[in-house]
Structure formats: structure tokens, C-alpha cells
Short mmCIF file of C-alpha atoms in Angstrom, two decimals:
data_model
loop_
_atom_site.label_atom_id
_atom_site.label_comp_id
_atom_site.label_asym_id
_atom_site.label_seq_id
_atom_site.Cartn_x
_atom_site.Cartn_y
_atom_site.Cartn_z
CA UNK G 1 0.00 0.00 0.00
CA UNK G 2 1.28 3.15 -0.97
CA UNK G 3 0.26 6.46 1.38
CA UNK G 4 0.62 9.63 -0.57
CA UNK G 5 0.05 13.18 0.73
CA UNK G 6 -0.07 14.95 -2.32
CA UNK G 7 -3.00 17.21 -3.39
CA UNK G 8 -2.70 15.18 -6.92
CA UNK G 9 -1.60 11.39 -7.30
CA UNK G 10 0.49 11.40 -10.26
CA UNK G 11 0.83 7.41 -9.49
CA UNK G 12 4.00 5.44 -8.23
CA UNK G 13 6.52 3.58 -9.68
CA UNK G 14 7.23 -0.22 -9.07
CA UNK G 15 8.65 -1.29 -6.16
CA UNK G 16 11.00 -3.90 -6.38
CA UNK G 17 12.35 -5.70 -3.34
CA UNK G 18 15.40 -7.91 -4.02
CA UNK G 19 14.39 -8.64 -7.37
CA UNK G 20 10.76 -9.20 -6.66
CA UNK G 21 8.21 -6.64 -7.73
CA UNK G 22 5.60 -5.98 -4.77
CA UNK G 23 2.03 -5.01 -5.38
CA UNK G 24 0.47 -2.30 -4.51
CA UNK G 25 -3.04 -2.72 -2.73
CA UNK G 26 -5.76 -0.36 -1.50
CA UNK G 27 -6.15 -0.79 1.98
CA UNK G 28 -4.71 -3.62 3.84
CA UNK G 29 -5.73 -4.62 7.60
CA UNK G 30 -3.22 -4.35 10.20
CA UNK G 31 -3.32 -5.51 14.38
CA UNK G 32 -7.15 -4.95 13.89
CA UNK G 33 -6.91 -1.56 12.05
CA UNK G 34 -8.30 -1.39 8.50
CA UNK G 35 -5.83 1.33 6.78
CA UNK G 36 -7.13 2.43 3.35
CA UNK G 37 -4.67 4.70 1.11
CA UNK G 38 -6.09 7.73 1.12
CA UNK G 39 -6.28 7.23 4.89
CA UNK G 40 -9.91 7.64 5.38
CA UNK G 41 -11.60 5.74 8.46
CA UNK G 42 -14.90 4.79 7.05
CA UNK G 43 -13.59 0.96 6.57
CA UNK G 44 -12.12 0.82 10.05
CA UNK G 45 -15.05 2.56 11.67
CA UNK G 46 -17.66 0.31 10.11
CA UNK G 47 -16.12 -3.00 10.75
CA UNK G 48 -15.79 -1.84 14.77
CA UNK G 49 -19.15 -0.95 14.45
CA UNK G 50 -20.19 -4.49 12.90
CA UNK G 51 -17.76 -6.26 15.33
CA UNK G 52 -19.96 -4.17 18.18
CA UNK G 53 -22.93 -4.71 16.93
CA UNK G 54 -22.96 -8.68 17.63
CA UNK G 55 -21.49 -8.48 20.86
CA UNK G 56 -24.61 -5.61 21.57
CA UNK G 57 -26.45 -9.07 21.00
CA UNK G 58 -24.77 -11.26 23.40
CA UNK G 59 -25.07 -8.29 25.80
CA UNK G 60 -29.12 -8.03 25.62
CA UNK G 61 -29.24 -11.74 25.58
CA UNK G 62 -27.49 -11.70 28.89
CA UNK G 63 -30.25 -8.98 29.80
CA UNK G 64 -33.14 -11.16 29.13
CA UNK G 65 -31.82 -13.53 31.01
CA UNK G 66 -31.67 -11.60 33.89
CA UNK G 67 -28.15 -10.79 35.06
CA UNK G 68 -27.35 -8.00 37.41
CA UNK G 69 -25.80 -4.55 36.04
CA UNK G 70 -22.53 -5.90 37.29
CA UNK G 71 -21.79 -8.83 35.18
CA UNK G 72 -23.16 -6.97 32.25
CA UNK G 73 -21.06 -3.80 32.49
CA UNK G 74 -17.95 -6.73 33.34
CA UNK G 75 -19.36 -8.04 30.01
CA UNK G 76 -19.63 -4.54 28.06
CA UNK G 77 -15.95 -3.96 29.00
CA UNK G 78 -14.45 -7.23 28.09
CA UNK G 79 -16.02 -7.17 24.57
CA UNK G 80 -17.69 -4.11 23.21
CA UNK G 81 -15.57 -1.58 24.50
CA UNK G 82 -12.38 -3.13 23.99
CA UNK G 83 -13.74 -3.87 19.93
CA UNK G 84 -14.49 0.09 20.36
CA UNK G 85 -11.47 0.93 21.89
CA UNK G 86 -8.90 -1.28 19.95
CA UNK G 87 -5.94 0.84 18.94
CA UNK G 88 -7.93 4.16 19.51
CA UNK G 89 -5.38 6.25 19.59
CA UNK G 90 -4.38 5.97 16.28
CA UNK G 91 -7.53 5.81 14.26
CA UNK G 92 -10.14 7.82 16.74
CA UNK G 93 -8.11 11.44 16.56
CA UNK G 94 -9.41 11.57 12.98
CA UNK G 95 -12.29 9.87 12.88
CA UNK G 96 -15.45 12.32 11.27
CA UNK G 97 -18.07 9.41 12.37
CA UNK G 98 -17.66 9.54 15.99
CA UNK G 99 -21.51 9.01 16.86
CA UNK G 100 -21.91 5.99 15.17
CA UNK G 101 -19.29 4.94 18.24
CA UNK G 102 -20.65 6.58 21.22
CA UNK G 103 -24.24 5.35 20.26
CA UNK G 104 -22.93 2.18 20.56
CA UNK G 105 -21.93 2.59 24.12
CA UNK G 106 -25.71 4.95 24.57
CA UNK G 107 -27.34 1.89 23.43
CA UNK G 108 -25.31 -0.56 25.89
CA UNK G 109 -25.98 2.03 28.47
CA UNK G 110 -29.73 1.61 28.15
CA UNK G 111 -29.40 -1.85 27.82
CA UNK G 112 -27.43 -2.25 31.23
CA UNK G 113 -29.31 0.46 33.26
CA UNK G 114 -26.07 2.23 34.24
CA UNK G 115 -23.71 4.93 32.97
CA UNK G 116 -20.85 4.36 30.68
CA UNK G 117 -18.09 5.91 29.86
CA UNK G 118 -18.06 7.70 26.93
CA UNK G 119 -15.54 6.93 23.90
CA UNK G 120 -13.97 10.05 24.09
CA UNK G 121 -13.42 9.64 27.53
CA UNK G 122 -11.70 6.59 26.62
CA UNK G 123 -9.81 8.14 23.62
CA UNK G 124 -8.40 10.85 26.57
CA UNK G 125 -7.39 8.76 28.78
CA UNK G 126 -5.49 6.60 26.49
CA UNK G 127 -3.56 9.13 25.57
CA UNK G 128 -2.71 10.68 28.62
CA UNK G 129 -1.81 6.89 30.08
CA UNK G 130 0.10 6.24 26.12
CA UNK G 131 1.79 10.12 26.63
CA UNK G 132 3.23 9.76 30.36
CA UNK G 133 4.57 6.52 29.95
CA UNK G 134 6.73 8.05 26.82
CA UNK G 135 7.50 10.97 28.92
CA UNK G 136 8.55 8.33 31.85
CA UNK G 137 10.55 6.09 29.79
CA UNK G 138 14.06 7.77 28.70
CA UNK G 139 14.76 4.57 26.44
CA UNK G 140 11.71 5.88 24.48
CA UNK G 141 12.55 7.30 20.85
CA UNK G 142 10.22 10.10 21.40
CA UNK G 143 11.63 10.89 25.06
CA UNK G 144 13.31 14.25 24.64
CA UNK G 145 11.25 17.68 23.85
CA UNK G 146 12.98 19.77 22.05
CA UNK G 147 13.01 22.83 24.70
CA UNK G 148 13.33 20.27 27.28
CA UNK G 149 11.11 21.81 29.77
CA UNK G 150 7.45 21.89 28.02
CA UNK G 151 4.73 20.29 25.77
CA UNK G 152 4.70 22.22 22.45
CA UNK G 153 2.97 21.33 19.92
CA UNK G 154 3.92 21.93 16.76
CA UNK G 155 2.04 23.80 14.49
CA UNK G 156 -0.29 21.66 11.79
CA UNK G 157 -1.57 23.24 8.72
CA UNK G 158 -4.05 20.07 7.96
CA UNK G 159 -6.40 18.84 10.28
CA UNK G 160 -5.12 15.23 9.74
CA UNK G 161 -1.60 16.30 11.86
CA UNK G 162 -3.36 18.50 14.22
CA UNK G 163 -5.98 15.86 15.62
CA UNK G 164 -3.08 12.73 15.31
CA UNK G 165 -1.61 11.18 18.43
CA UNK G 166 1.63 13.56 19.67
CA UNK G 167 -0.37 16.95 18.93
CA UNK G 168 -3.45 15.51 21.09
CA UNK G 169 -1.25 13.83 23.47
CA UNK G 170 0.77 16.97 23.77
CA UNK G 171 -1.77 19.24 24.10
CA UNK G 172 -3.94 16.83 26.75
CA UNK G 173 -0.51 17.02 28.58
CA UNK G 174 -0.30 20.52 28.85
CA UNK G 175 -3.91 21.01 29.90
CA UNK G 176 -3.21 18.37 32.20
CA UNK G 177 -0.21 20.15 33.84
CA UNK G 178 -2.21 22.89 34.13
CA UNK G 179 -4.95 21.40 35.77
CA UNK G 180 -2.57 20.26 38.04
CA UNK G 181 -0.96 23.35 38.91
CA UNK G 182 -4.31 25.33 39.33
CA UNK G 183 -5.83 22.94 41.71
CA UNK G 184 -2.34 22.96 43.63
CA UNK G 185 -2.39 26.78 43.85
CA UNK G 186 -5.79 26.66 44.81
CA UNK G 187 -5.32 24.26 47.29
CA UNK G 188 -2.11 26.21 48.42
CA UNK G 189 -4.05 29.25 48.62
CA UNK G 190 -7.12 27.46 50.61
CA UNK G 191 -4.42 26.29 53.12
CA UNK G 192 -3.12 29.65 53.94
CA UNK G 193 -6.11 31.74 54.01
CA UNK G 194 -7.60 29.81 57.45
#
């Protein structure tokens, strides 16, 4: 598969690989992720969404039959949210059909009788989990920042960079830090004033 981000596909050459030409395919499926080549989610996002959509079976059959809100949230988590969830944060950043995921988890919501959490709750917390462990490894490739201090991100001029993983992850850092800092201030403040 060959990923081009040119405005106009002029077409590629062959690719030849000791002595053996390679084909080129549209879209191929990798550790559960459907990539297409013009790097458009609609494959990936309906195959989770078919995937989901049995399991939402399973999880009203288990309803029918009766089982407390426990075992079927236990349920919802082992199977349809980790189908919805499955390498998130590298397909959900740019994904333009994210209803057709969260009604998924409205629907296993009503279906259970209890609150869920939301898929881009899950999306942010990957991240911030996927973000601090790079920041906490110094082995990691992507370790260092640049300044050394701070989260910047750079600056994207499509949308496809500025909603993929290290922009979101560095910007859900920063907010985080500063989260952080302005409920320790507060707190620090609150401690003083009595």
C-alpha cells in the first residue's frame, strides 16, 4: 500500500524488493486496524461498528436472562468496549463518524441500566496513560522535547496532523499540567487563608 500526501496522485513507480516486484493494494488490515490509502476511516469505523454490533447481541441476551448490572457492564468492558477501543489512539483522533461509536456505548448504556463511559473519555485517557509513559521512559525514541522543559505542539496546517496522536497527546498534557498546577495553587491558597 502506498500512502501519498499529495493534493494530486500522479501514481507510483514499481517497487522492487530484491528482485521481486511488490504489489500495490488499496487498503490492507493491520493488528485490527483497517488502513485504506487515502487514509480515510470509514472501513475501520464500520467493521468496529459491525464487530460491536454482535457483541450488543450477546449483551441483551445476557439482559433477558436476567443478570445484574454488574456482570453486564464486566461483560460490556471485556467485549464491546475493547472492539471500540482497539488501537484508539491511532484511528479515533481523525475519525469524522464519531456518533456511530458513542451510540454504541448509549445503546449498551440503556441496555445495562447504568452509565458508561463515553468513547472520548476513553480516547483521553489513552492518551494521557500512552503520553506519560513516553514521557517516563528515557529509552523511548520520542523521550526528549525539544526545549526540554514543556509540551509544544507543533504547528499543523491540515487537520489530519493537528488531531493525530503527539499533537493531542501533547496538548492533553499541557492542559493536564495545568490542571494540576491550578488545583495545587488553589489548594495552596485554601491552606493559607484559614
Amino acid at each position: 500500500m502506498v500512502v501519498g500526501f499529495r493534493r494530486t496522485w500522479s501514481g507510483h513507480s514499481p517497487l522492487n524488493i530484491d528482485g521481486s516486484s511488490m504489489e500495490i493494494v488499496k487498503g490492507t488490515n493491520f493488528l485490527g486496524v483497517h488502513l485504506v490509502e487515502n487514509l480515510t476511516r470509514s472501513l475501520n469505523t464500520s467493521s468496529i461498528t459491525k464487530k460491536g454490533q454482535q457483541c450488543l447481541c450477546f449483551l441483551r441476551s445476557l439482559k433477558n436472562n436476567h443478570l445484574p448490572p454488574l456482570i453486564l457492564t464486566t461483560f460490556y468492558r471485556g467485549t464491546i468496549e475493547s472492539i471500540l477501543s482497539s488501537c484508539i489512539t491511532a484511528w479515533f483522533g481523525n475519525l469524522t463518524d464519531r456518533k456511530a461509536m458513542q451510540r454504541m456505548v448509549r445503546t449498551a448504556e440503556k441496555i445495562i441500566g447504568v452509565p458508561l463511559t463515553s468513547i472520548i473519555d476513553i480516547y483521553t485517557t489513552r492518551c494521557i496513560c500512552i503520553a506519560t509513559s513516553i514521557v517516563d521512559d528515557p529509552r523511548h525514541p520520542s523521550h526528549k522535547l525539544p526545549s526540554g522543559k514543556r509540551y509544544q505542539s507543533i504547528r499543523a496546517l491540515t487537520a489530519r496532523l493537528y488531531n493525530s496522536f503527539f499533537p493531542q497527546a501533547i496538548r492533553l498534557l499541557s492542559s493536564q499540567r495545568l490542571d494540576n498546577t491550578h488545583t495545587h495553587t488553589h489548594t495552596h491558597t485554601h491552606t493559607h487563608t484559614h
